[in-house]
PDB file of C-alpha atoms in Angstrom:
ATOM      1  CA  UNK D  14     -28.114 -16.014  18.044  1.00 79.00           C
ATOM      2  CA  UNK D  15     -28.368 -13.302  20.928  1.00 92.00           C
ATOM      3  CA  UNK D  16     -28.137  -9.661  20.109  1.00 96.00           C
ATOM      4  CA  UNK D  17     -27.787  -7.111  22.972  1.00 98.00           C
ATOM      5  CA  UNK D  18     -29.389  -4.055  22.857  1.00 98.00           C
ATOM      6  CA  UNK D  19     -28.476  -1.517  25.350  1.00 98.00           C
ATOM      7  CA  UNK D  20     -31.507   1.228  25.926  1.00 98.00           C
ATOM      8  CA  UNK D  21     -32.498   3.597  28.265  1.00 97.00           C
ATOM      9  CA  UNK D  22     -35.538   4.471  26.424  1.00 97.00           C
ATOM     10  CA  UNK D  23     -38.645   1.862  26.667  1.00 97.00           C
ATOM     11  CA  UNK D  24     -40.704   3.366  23.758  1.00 97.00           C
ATOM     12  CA  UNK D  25     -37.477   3.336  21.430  1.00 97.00           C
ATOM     13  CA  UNK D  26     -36.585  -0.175  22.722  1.00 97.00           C
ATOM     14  CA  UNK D  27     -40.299  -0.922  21.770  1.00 97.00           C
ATOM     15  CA  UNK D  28     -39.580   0.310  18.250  1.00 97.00           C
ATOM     16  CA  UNK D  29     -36.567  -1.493  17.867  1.00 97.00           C
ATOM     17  CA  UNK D  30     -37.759  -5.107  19.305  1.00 97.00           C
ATOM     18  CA  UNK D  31     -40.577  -4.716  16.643  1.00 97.00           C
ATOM     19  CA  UNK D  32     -38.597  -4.046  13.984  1.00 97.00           C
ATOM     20  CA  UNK D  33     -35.954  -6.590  14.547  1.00 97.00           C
ATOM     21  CA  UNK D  34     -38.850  -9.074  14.928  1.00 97.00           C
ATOM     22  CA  UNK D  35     -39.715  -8.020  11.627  1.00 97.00           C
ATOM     23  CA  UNK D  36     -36.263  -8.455  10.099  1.00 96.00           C
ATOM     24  CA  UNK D  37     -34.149 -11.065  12.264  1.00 95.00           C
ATOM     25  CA  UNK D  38     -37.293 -13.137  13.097  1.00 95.00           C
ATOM     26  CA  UNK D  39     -34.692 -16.040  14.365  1.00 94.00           C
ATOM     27  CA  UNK D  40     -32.956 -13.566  16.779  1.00 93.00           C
ATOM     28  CA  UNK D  41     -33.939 -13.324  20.263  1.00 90.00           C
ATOM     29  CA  UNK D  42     -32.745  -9.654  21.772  1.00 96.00           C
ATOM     30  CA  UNK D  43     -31.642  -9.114  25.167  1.00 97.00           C
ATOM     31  CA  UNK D  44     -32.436  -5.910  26.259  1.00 98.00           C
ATOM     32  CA  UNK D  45     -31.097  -3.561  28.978  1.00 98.00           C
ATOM     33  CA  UNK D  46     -31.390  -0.494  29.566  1.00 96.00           C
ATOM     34  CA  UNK D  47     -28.141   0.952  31.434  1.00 97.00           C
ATOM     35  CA  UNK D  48     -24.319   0.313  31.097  1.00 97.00           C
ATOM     36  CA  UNK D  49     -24.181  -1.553  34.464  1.00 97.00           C
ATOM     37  CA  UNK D  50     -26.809  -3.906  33.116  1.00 98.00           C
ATOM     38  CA  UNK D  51     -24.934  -4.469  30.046  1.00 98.00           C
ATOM     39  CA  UNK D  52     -21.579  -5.205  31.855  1.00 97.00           C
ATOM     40  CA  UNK D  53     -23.652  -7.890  34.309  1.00 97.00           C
ATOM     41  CA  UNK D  54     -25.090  -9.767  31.104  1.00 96.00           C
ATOM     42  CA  UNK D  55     -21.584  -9.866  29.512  1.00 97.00           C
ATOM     43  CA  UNK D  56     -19.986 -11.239  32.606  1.00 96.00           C
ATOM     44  CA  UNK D  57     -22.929 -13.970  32.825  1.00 95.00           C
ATOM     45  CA  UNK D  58     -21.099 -14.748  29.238  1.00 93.00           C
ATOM     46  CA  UNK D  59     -18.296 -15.556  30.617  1.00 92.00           C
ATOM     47  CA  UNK D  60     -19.637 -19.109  32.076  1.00 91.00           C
ATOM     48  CA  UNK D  61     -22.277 -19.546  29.498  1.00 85.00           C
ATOM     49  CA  UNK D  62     -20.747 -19.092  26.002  1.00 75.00           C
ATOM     50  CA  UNK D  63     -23.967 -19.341  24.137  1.00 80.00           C
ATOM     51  CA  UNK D  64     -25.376 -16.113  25.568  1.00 89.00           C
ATOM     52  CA  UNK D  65     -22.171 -13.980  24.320  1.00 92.00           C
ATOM     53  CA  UNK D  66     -23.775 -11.570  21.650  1.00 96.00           C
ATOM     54  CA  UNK D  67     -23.305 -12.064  18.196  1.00 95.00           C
ATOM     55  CA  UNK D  68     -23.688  -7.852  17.979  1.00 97.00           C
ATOM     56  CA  UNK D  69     -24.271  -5.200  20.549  1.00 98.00           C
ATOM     57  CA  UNK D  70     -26.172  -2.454  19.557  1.00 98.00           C
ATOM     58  CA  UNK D  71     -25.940   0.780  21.964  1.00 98.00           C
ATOM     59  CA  UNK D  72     -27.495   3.496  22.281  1.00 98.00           C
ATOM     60  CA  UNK D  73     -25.496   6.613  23.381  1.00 97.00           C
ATOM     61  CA  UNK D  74     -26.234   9.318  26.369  1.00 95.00           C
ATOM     62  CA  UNK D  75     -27.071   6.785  29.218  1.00 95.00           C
ATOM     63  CA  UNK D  76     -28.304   8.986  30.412  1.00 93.00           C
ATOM     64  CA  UNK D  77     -25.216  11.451  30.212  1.00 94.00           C
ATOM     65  CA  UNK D  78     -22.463  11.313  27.603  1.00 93.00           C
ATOM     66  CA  UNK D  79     -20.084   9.799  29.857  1.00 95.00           C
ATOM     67  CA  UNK D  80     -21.728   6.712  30.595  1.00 96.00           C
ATOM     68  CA  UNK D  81     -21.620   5.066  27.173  1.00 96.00           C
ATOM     69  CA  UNK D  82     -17.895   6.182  26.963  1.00 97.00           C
ATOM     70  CA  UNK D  83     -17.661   4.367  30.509  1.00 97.00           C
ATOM     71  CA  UNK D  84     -19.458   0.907  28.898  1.00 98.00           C
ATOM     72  CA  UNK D  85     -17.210   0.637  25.687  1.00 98.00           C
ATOM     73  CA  UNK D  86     -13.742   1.081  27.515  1.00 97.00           C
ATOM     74  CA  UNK D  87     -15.191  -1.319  29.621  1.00 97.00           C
ATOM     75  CA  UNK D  88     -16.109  -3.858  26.999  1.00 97.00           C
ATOM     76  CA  UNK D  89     -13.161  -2.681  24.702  1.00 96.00           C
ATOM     77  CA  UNK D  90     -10.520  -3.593  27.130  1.00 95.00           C
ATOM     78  CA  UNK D  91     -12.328  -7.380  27.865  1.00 95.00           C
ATOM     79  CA  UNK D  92     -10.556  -9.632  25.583  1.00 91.00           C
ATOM     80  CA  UNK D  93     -13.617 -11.417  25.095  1.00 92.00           C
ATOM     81  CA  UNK D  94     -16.523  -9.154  25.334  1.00 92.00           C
ATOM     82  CA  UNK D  95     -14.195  -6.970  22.223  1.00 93.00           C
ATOM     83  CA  UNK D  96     -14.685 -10.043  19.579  1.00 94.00           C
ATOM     84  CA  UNK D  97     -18.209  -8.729  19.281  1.00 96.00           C
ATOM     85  CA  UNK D  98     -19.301  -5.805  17.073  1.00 97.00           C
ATOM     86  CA  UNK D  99     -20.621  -2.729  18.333  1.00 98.00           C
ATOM     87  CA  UNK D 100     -23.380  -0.639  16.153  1.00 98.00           C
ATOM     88  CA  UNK D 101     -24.274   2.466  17.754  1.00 98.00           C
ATOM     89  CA  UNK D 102     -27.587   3.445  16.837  1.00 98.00           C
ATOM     90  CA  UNK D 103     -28.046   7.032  17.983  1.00 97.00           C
ATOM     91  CA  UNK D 104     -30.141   9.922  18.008  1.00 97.00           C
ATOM     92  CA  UNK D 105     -27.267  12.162  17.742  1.00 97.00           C
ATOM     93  CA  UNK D 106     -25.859  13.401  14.430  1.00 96.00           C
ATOM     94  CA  UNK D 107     -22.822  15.628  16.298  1.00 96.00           C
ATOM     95  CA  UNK D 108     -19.820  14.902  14.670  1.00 95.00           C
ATOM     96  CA  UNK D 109     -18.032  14.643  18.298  1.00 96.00           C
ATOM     97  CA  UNK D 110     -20.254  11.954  19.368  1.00 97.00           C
ATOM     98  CA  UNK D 111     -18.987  10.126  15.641  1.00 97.00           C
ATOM     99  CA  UNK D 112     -15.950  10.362  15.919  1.00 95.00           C
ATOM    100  CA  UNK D 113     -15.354   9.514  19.585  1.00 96.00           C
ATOM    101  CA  UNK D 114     -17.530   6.229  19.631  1.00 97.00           C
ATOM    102  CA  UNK D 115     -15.204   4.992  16.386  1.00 97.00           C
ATOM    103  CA  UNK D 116     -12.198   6.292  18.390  1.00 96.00           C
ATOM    104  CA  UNK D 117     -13.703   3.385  20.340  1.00 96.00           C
ATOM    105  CA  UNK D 118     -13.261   0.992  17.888  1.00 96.00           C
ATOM    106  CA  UNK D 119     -16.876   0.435  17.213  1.00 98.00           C
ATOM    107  CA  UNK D 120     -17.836  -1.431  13.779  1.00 98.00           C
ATOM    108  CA  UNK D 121     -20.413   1.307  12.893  1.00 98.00           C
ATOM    109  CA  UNK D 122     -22.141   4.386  13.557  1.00 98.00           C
ATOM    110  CA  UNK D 123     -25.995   4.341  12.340  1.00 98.00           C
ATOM    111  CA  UNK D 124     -28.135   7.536  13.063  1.00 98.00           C
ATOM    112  CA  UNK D 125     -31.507   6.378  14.267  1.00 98.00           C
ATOM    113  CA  UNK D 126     -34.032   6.317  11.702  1.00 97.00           C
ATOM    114  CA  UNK D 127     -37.081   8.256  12.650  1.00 96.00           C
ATOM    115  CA  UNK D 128     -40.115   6.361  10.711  1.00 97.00           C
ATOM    116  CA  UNK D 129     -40.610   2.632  11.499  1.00 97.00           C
ATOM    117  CA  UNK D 130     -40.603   2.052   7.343  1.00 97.00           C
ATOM    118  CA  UNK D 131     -37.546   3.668   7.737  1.00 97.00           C
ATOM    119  CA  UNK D 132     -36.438   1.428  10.877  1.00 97.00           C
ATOM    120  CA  UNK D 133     -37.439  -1.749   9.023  1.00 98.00           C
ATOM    121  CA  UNK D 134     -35.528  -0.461   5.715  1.00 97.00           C
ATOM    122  CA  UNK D 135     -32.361   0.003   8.338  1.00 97.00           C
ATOM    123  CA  UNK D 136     -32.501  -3.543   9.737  1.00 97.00           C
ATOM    124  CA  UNK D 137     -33.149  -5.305   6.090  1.00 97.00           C
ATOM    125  CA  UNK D 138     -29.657  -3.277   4.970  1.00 97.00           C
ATOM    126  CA  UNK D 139     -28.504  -4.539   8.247  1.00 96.00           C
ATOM    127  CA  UNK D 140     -29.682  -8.051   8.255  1.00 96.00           C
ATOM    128  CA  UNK D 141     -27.875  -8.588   4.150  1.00 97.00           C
ATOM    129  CA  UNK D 142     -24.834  -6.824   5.503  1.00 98.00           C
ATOM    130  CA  UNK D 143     -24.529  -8.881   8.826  1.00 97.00           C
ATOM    131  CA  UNK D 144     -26.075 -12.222   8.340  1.00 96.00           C
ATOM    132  CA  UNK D 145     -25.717 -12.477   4.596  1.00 95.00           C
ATOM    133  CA  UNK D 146     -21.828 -11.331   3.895  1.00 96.00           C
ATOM    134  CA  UNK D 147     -19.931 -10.767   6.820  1.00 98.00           C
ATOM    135  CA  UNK D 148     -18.506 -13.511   8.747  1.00 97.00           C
ATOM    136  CA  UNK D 149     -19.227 -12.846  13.129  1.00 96.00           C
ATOM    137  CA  UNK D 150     -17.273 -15.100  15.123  1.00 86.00           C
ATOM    138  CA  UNK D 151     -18.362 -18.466  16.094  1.00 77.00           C
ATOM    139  CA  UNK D 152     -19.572 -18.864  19.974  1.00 68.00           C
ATOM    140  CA  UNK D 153     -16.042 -19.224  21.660  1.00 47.00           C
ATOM    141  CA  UNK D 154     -14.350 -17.792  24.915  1.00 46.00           C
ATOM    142  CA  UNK D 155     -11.133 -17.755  23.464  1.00 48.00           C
ATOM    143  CA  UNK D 156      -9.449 -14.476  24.701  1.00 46.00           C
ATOM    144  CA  UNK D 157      -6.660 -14.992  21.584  1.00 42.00           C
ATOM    145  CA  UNK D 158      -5.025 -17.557  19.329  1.00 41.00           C
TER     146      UNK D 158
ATOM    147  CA  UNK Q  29     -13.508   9.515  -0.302  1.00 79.00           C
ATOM    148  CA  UNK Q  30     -10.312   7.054  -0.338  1.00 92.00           C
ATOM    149  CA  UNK Q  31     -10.790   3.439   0.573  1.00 96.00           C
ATOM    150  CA  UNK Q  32      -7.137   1.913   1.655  1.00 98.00           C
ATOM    151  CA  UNK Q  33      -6.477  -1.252   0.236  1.00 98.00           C
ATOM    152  CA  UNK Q  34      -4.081  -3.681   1.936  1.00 98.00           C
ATOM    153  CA  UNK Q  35      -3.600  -6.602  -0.340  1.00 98.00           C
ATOM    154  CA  UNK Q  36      -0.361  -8.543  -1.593  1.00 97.00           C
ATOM    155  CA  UNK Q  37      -1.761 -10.392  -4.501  1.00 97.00           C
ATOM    156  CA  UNK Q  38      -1.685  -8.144  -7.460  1.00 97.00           C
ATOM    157  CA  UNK Q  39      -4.251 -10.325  -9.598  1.00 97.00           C
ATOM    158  CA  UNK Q  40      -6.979 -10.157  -6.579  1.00 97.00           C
ATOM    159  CA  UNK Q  41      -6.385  -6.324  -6.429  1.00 97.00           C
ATOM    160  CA  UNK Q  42      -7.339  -6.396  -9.869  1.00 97.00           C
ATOM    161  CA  UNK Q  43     -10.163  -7.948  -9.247  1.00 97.00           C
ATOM    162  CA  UNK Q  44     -11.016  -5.621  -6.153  1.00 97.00           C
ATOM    163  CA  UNK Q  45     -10.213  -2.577  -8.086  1.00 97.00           C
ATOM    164  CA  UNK Q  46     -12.447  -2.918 -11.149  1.00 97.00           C
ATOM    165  CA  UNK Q  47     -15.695  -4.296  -8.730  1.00 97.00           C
ATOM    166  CA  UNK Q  48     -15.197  -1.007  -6.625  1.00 97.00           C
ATOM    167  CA  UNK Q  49     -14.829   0.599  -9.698  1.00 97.00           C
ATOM    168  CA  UNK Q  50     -18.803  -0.548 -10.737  1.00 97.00           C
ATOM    169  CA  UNK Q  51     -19.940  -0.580  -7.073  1.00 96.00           C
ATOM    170  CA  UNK Q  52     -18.030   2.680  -5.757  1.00 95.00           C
ATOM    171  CA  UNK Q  53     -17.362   4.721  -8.649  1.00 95.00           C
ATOM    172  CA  UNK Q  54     -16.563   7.741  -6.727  1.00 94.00           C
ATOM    173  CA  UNK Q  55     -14.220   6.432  -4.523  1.00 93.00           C
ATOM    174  CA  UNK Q  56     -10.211   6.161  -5.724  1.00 90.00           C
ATOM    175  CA  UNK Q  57      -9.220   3.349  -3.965  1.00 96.00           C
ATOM    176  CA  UNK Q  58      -5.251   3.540  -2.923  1.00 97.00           C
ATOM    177  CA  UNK Q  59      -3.211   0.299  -2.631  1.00 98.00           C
ATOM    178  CA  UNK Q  60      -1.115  -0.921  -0.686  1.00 98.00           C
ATOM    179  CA  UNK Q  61       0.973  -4.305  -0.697  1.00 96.00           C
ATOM    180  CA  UNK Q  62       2.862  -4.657   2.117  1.00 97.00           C
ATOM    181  CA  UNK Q  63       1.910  -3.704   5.976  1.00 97.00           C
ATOM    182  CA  UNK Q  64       5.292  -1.316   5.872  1.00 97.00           C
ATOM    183  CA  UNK Q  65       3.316   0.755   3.176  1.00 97.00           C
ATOM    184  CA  UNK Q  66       0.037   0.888   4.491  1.00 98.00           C
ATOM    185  CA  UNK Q  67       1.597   2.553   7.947  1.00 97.00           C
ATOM    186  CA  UNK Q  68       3.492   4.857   5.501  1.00 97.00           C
ATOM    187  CA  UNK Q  69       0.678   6.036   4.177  1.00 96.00           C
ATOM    188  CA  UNK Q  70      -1.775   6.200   6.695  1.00 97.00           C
ATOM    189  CA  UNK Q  71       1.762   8.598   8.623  1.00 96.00           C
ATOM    190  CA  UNK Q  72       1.350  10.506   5.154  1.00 95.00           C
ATOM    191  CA  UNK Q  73      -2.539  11.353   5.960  1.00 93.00           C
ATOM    192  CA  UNK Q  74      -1.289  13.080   9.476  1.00 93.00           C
ATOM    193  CA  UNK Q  75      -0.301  15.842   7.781  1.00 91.00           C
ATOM    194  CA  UNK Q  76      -3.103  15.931   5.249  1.00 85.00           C
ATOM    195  CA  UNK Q  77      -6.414  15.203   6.460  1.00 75.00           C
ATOM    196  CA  UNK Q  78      -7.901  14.803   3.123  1.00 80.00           C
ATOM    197  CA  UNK Q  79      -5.990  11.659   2.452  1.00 89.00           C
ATOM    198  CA  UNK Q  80      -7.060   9.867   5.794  1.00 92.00           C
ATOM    199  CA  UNK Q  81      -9.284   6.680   4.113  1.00 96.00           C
ATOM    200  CA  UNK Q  82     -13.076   6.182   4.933  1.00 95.00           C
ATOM    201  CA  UNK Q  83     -12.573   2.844   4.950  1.00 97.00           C
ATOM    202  CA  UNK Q  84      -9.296  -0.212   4.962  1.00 98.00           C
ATOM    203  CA  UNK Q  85      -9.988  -3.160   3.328  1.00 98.00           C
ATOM    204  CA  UNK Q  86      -7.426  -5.776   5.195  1.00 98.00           C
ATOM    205  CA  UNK Q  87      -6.090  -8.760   3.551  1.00 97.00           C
ATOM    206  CA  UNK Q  88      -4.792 -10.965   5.541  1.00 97.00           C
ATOM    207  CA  UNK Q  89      -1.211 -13.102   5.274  1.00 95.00           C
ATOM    208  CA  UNK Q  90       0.790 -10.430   4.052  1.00 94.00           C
ATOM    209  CA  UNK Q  91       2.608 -12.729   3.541  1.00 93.00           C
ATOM    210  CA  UNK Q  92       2.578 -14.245   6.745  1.00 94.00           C
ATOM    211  CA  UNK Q  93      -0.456 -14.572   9.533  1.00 93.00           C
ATOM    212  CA  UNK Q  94       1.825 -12.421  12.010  1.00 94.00           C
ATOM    213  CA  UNK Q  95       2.253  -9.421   9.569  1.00 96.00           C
ATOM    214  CA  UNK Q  96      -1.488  -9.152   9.677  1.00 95.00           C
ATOM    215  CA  UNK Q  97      -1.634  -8.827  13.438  1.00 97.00           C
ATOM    216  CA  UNK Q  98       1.368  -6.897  13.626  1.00 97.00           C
ATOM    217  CA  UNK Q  99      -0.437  -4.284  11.268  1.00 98.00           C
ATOM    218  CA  UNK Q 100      -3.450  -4.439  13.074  1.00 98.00           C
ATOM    219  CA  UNK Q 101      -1.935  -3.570  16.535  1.00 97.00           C
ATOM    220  CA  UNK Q 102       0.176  -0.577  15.130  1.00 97.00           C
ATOM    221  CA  UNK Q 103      -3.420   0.526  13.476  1.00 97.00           C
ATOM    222  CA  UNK Q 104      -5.381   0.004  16.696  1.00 96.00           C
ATOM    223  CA  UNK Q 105      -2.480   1.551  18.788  1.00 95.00           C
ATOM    224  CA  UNK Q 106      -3.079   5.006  17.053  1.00 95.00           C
ATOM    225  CA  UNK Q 107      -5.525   7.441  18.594  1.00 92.00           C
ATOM    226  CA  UNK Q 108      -6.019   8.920  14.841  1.00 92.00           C
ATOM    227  CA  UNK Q 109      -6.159   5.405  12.555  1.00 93.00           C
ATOM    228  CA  UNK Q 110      -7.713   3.651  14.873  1.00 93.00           C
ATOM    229  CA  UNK Q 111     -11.082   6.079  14.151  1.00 94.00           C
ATOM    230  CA  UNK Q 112     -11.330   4.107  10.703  1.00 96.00           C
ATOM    231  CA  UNK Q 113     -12.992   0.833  10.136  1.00 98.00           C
ATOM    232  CA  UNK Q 114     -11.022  -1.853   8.918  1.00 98.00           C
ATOM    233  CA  UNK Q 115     -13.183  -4.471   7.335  1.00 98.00           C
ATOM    234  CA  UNK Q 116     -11.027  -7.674   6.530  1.00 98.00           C
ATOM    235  CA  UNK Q 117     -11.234  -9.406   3.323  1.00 98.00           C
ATOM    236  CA  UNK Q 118      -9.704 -12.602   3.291  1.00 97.00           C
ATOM    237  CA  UNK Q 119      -9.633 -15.957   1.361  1.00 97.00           C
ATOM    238  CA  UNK Q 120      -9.266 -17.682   5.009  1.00 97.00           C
ATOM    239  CA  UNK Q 121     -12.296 -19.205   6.687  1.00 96.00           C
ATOM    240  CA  UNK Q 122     -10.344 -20.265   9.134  1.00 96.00           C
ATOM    241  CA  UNK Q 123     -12.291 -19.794  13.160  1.00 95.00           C
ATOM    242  CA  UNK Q 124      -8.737 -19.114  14.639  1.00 96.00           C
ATOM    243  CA  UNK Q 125      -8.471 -16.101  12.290  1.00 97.00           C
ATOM    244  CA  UNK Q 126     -11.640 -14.581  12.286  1.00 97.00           C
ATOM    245  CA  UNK Q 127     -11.912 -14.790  15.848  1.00 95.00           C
ATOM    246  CA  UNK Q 128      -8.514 -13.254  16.265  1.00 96.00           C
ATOM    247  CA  UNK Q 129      -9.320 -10.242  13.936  1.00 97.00           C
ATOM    248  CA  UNK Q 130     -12.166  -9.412  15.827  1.00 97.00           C
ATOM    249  CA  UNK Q 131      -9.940  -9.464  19.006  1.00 96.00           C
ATOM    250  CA  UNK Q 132      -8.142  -6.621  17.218  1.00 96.00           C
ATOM    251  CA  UNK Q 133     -11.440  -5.046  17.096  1.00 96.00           C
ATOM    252  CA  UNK Q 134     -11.891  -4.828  13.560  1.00 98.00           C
ATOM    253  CA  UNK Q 135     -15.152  -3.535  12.255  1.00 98.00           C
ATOM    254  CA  UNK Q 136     -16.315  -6.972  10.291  1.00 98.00           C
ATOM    255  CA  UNK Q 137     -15.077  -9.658   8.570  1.00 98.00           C
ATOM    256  CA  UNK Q 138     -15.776 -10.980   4.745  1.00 98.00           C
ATOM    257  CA  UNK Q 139     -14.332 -14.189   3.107  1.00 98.00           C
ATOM    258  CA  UNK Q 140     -13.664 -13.184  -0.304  1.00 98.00           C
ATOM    259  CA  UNK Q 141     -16.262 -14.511  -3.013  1.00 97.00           C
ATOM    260  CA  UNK Q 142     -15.014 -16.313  -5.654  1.00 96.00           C
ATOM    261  CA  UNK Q 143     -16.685 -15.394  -8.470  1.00 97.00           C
ATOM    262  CA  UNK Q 144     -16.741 -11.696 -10.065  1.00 97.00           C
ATOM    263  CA  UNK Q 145     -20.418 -11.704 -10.094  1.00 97.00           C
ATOM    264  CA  UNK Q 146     -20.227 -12.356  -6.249  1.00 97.00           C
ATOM    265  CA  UNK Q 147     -17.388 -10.250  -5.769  1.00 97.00           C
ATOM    266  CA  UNK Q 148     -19.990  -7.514  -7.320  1.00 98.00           C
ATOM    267  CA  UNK Q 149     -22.808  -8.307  -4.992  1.00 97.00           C
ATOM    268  CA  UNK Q 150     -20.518  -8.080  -2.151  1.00 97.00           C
ATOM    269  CA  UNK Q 151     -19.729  -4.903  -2.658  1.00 97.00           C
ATOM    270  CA  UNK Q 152     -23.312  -3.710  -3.418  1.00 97.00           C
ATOM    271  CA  UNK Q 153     -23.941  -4.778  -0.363  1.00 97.00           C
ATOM    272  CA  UNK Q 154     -21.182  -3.350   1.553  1.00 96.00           C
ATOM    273  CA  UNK Q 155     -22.360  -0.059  -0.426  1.00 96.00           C
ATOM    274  CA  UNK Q 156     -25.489  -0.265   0.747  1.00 97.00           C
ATOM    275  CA  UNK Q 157     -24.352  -0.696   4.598  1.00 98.00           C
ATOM    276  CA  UNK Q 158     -21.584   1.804   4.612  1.00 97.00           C
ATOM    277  CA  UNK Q 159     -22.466   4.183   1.915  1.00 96.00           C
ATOM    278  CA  UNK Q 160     -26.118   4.388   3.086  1.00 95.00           C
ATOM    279  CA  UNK Q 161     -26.755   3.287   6.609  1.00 96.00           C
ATOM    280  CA  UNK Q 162     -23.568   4.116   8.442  1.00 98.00           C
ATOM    281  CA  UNK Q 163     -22.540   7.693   9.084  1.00 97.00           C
ATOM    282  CA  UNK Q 164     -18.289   7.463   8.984  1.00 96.00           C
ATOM    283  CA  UNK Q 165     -16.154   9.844  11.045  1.00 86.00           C
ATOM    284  CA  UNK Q 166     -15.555  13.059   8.644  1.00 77.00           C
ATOM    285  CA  UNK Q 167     -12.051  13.881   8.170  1.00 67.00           C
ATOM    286  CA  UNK Q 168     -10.651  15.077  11.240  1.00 47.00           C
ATOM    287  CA  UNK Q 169      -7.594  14.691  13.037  1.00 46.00           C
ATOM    288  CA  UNK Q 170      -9.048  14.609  16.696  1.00 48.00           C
ATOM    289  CA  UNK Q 171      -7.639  11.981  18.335  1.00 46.00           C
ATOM    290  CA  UNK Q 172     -10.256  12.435  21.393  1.00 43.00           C
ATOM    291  CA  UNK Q 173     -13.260  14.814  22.045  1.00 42.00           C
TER     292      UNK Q 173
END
């Protein structure tokens, strides 16, 4: 059960492998660390269905603004790459930044906790939301039904 | 903090209404039955920000699978609604539907419990995710930033 995370920053990608190690022990996260990156491991998806993400979670400003705008048209205008939930997970608290990436159609917006108790709190709410009540969409390269 | 509720059965609204009730009890949740009302209302929130929901909570079948995705696209076509997550709630476990909701970019998808006791956890969950975790777009009628 791949998750993508989408970084530009090592030492926060460190903090974030750690803690999902902690939470999602049975997930094995792909990490890159710039929107062309991200687009290349989505394609390579596209002839191996058991890599598609069951989640992407992206960080924004990569490195400028634009750039993560840029990635989710991108992915929101694949009809396959859009069956999988995006979670931002983002320094930024500006309300522009908010309400543009759900303007995107992303699932959720999370502010990135500062503390790793409070990263590992974060990914346990996470993990009961995610894995425990909502239903993600079985492995399948079906663009529709 | 409205949460729109899209749901034809009238006996599983009650149901949904008294759980948020215990799980949400600052949120007045606003039905709907019919896709044809929840458009009409969400047109109604255009010209009053305040009513625009945090949240829809999407049956699906309304009566029919189509009405569903018909809704969905009109939702998804708006550079306003679009900014609000639509979590579907549905008694289907069907792959061909949940797949095809998240092709309409929804934010997640939740079979309905059975039980009121699981109906309660569910939403203590959710609670805990969206109340908690996630930061939602404040009211705002930007359509882009």
């Amino acid at each position: 059960m791949p998750i993508l995370v989408v970084e530009d920053n090592a030492d926060q990608w460190l903090i974030i492998r750690s803690a999902l190690a902690q939470c999602f022990p049975e997930v094995e996260p792909i990490w890159v660390n710039n929107p062309m990156q991200a687009l290349k491991y989505l394609e390579s998806c596209l002839s191996d269905e058991t890599k598609l993400p069951r989640l992407i979670l992206l960080d924004l400003y990569l490195p400028r603004r634009e750039d993560s705008w840029i990635l989710l048209e991108a992915i929101k205008s694949n009809s396959v790459y859009r069956q999988v939930p995006i979670v931002v997970l983002s320094g930024s608290q500006d309300h522009d930044d908010v309400v543009k990436s759900y303007t995107f159609s992303i699932a959720s917006y999370i502010v990135k906790p500062i503390t790793y108790h409070q990263w590992l709190t974060c990914f346990y709410t996470f993990r009961r939301y995610w894995w425990e009540s909502v239903t993600l969409p079985q492995r399948s390269l079906k663009s529709s039904v």
